mmCIF file of C-alpha atoms in Angstrom:
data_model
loop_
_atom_site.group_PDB
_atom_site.id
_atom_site.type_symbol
_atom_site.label_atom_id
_atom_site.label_comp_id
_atom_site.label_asym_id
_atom_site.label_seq_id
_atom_site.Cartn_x
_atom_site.Cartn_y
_atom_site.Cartn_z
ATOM 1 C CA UNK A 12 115.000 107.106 65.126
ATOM 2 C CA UNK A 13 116.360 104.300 62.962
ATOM 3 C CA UNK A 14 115.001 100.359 64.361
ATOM 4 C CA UNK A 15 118.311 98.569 62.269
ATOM 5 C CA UNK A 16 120.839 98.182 64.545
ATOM 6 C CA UNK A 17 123.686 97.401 62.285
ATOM 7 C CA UNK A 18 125.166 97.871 59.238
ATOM 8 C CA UNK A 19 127.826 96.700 56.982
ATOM 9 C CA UNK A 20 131.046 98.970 57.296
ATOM 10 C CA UNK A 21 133.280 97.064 55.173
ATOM 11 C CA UNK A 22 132.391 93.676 52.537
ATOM 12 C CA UNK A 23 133.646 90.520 52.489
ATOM 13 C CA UNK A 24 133.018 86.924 50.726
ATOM 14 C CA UNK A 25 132.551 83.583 52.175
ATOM 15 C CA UNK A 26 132.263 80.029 50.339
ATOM 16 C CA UNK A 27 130.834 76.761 51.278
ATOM 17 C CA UNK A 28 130.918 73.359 49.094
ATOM 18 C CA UNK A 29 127.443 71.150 49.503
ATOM 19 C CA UNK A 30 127.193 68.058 47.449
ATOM 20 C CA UNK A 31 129.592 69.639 45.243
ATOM 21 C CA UNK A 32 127.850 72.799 44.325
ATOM 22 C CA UNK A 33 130.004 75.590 45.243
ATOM 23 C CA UNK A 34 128.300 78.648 46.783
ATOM 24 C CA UNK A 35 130.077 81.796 46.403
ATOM 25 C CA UNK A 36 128.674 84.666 49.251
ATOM 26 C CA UNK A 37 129.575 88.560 48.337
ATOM 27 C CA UNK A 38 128.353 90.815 51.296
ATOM 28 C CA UNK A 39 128.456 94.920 50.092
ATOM 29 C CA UNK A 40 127.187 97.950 51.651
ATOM 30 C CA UNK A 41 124.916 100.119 49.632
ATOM 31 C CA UNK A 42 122.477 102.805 50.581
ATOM 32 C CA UNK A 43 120.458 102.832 47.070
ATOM 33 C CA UNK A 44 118.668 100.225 45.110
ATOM 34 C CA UNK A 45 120.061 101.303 42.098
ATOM 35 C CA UNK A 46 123.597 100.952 43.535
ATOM 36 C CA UNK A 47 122.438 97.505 44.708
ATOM 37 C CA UNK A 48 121.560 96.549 40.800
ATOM 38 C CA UNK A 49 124.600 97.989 39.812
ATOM 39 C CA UNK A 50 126.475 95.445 41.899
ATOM 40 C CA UNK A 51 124.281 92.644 40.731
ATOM 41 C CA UNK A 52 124.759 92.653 37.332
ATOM 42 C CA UNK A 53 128.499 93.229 37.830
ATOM 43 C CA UNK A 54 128.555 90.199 39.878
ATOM 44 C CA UNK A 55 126.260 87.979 37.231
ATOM 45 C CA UNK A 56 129.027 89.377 34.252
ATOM 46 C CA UNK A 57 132.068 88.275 36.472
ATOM 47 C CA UNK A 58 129.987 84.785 37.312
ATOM 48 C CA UNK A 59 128.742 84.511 33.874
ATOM 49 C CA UNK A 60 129.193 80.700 33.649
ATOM 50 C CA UNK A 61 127.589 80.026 37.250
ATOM 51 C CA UNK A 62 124.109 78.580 37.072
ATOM 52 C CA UNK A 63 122.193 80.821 39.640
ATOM 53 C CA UNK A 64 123.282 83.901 41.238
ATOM 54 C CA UNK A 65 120.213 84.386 43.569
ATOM 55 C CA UNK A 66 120.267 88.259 45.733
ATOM 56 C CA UNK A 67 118.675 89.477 49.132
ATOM 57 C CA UNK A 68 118.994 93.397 50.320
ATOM 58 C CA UNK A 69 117.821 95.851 52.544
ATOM 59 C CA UNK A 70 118.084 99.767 51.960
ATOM 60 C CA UNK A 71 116.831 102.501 54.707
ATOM 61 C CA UNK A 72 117.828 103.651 57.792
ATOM 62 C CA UNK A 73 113.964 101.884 58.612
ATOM 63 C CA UNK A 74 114.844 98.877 56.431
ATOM 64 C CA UNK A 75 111.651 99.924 54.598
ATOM 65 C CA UNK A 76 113.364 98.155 50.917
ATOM 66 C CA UNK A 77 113.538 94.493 50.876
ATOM 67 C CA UNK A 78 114.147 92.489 47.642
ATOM 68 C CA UNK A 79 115.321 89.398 46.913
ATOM 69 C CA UNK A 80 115.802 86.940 43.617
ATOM 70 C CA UNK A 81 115.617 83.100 43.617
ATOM 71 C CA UNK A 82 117.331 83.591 39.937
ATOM 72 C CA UNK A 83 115.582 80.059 38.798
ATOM 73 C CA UNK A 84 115.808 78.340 42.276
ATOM 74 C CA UNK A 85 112.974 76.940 43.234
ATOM 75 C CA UNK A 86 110.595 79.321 44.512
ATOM 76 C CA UNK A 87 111.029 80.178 48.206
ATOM 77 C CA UNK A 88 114.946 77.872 48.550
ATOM 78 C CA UNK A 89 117.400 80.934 48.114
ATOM 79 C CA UNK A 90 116.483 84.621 47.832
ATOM 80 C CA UNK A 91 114.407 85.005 51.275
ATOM 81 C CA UNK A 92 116.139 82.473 52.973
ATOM 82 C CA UNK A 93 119.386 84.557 52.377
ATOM 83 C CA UNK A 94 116.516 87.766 53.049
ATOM 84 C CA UNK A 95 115.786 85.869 56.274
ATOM 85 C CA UNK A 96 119.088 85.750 57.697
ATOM 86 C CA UNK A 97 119.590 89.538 57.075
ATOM 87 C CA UNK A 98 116.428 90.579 58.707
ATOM 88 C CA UNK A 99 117.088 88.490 61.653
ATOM 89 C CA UNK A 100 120.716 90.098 61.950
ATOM 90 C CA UNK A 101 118.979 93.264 61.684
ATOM 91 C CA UNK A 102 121.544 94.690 59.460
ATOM 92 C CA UNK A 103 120.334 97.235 57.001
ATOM 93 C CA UNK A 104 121.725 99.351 54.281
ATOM 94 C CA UNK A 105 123.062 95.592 53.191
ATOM 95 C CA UNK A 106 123.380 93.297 49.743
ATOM 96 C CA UNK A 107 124.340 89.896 49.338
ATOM 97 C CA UNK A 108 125.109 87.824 46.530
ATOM 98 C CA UNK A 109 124.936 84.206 46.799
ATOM 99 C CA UNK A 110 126.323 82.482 43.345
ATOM 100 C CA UNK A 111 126.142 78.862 42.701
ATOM 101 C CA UNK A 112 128.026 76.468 40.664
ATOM 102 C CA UNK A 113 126.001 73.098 40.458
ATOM 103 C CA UNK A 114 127.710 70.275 41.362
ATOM 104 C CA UNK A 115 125.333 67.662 39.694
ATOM 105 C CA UNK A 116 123.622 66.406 42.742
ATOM 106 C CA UNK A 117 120.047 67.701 43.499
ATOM 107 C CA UNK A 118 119.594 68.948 47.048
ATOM 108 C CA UNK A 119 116.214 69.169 47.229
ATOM 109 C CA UNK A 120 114.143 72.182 48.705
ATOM 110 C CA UNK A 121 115.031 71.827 52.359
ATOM 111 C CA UNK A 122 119.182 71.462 51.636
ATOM 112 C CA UNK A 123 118.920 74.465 49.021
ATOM 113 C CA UNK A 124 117.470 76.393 51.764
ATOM 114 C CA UNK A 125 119.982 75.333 54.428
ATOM 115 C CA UNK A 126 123.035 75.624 51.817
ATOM 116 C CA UNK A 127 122.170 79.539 50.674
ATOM 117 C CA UNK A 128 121.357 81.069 54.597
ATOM 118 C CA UNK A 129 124.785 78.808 55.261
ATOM 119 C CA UNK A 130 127.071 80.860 52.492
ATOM 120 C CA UNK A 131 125.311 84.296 53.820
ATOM 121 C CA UNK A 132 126.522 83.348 57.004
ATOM 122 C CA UNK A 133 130.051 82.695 55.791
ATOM 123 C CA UNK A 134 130.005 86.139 53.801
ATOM 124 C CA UNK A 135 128.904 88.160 57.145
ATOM 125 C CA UNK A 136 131.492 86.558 59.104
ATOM 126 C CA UNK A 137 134.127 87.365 56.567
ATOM 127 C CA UNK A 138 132.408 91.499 56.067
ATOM 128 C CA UNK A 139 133.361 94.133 59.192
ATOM 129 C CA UNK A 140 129.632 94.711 60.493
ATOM 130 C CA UNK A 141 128.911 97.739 63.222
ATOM 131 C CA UNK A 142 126.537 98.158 65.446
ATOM 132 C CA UNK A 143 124.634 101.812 64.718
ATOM 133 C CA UNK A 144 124.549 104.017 68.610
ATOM 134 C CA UNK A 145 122.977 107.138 68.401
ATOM 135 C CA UNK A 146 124.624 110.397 69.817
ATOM 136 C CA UNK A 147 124.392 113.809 70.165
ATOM 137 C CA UNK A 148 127.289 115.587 69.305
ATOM 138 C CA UNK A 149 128.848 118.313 71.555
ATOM 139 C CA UNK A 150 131.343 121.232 71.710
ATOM 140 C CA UNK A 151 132.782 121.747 74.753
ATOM 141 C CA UNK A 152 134.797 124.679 75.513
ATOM 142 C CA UNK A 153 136.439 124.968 78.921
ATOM 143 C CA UNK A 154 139.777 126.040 80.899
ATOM 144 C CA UNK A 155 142.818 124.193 81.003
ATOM 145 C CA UNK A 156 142.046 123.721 84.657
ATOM 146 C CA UNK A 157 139.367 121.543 84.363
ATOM 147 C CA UNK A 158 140.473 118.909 82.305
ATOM 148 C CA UNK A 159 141.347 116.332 84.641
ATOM 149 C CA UNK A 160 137.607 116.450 86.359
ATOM 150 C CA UNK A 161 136.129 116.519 82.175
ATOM 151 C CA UNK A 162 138.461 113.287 81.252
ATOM 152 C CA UNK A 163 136.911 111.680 84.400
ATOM 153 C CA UNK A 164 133.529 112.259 84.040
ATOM 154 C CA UNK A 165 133.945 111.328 79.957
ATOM 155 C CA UNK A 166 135.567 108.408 80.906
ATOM 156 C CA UNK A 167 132.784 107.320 83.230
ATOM 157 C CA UNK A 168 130.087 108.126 80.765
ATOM 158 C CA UNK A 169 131.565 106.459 78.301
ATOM 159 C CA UNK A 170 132.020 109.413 75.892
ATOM 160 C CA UNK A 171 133.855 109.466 73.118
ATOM 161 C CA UNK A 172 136.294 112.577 72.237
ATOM 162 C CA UNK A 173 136.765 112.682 68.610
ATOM 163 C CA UNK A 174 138.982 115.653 68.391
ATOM 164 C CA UNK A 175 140.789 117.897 71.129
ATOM 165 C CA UNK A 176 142.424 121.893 70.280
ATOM 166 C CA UNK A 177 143.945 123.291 72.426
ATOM 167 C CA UNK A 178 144.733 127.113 72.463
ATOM 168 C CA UNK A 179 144.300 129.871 74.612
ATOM 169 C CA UNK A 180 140.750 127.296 76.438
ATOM 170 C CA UNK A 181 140.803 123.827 75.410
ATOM 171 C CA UNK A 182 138.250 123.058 72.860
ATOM 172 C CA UNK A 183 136.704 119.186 72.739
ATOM 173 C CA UNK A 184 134.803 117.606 70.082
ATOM 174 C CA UNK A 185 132.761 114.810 71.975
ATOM 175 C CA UNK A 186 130.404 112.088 71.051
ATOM 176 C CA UNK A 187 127.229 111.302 74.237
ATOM 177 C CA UNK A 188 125.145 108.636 73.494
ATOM 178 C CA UNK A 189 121.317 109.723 74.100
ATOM 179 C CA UNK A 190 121.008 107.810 77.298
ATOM 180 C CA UNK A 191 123.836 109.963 79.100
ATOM 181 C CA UNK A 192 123.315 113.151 77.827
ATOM 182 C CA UNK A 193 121.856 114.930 80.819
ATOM 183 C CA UNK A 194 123.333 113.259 83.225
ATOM 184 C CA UNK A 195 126.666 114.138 81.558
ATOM 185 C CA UNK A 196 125.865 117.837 81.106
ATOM 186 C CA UNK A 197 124.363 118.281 84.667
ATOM 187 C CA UNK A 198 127.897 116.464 85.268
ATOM 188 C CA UNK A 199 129.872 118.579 83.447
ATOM 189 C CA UNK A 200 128.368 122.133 85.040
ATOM 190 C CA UNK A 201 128.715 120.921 88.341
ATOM 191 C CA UNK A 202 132.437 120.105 87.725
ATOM 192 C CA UNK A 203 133.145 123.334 86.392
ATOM 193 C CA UNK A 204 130.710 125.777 88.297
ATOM 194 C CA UNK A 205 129.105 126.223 84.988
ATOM 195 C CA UNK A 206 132.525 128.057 84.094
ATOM 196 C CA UNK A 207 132.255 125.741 81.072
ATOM 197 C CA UNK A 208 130.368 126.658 77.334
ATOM 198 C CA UNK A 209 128.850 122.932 75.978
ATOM 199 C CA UNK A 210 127.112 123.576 73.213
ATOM 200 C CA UNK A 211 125.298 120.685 71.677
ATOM 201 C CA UNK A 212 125.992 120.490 67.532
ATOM 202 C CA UNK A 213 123.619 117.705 66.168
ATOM 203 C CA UNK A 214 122.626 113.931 66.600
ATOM 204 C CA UNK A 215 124.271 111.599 64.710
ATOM 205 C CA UNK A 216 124.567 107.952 64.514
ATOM 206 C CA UNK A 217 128.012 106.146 64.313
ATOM 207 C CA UNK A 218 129.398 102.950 64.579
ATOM 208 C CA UNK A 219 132.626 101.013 65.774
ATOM 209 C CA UNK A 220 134.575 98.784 63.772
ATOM 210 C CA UNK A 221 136.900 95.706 64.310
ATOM 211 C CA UNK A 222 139.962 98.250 64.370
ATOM 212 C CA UNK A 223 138.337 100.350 66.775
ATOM 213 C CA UNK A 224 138.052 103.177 64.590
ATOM 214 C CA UNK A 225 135.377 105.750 65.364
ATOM 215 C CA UNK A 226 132.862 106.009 62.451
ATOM 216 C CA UNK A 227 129.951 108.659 61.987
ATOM 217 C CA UNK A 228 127.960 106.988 59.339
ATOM 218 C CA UNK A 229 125.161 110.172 59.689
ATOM 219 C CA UNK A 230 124.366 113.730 60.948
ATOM 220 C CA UNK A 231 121.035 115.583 61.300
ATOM 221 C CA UNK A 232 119.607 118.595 62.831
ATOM 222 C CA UNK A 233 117.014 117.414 65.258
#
């Protein structure tokens, strides 16, 4: 099971001024390194006149990839400060791209430091992050007669019912997190004398956004 708890579901940039060096924040999702590099050097073409353009990401469902690049910072002042804040978000699957126009004033080690984690911030807060749940997904089949009692109990279980058919039974596509699950099915056959056929698909992980859309970011036979 996965220990990141987030991840990005949709980009965004941020910008702070410091002693009048602009820093430029560009928050992506990615899932490979090489997608990651891709998106660097894009990023260093369109900033080709910027003085650094220093990186930090994390790749794996474990957050087992780490890099980061000072890009001639002083060691240690940008890439894992900006690594830092990342880790301590626990976001994963994640790049960030902090580029810098100097502004002629030095800031020394300690304001570098402050000034890169500061335009990461900025570019989360601008990006649409979600917070991974794990599920199992289920398949519940049952008679028009029970739906009031099943709507109930999903409600109180806080289930989520990603798709509803409804023919000659009525046929419900529903997300239970892991914690719930048998306390919802045990639920469930009580509520319909065991009349009703829940069949339990896969485990997946999904996520929430700002919109309130329903995302599965993954699916897996356990």
């Amino acid at each position: 099971m996965s220990k990141s708890n987030k991840v990005i579901y949709k980009g965004g940039s941020g910008e702070i001024i410091e002693k009048k060096s602009r820093f430029i924040a560009n928050v992506y999702p990615v899932r490979t390194q090489d997608e990651a590099e891709e998106i660097i050097g894009q990023l260093k073409k369109k900033y080709w006149d910027a003085r650094h353009n220093c990186y930090a990401y994390i790749i794996g469902e474990d957050m087992q990839m780490k890099r980061c690049s000072d890009d001639g910072e002083p060691q240690g002042t940008a890439g894992r400060p900006m690594l830092d804040i990342l880790t301590g978000e626990n976001i994963s699957n994640v790049l960030v791209v902090v580029t810098r126009y100097f502004g002629g004033v030095l800031l020394g080690t300690g304001g570098l430091i402050r000034a890169y984690q500061a335009a990461v911030r900025e570019g989360l807060y601008a990006s649409d992050i979600i917070e991974k749940k794990h599920a199992y997904k289920y398949k519940l089949t049952l008679d028009y007669t029970y739906m009031g009692k099943i709507q109930y109990i999903a409600q109180s279980f806080g289930v989520i019912t990603l798709d509803t058919v409804y023919g000659d039974k009525v046929v419900c596509i529903m997300l239970v997190e892991t914690d719930h699950d048998k306390a919802f099915c045990d639920s469930i056959m009580e509520a319909t004398s065991a009349q009703a056929d829940l069949n339990r698909e896969c485990s997946v992980w999904y996520g929430i956004s700002s919109d309130k859309s329903v995302h599965i970011l993954s699916e897996y036979e356990e």
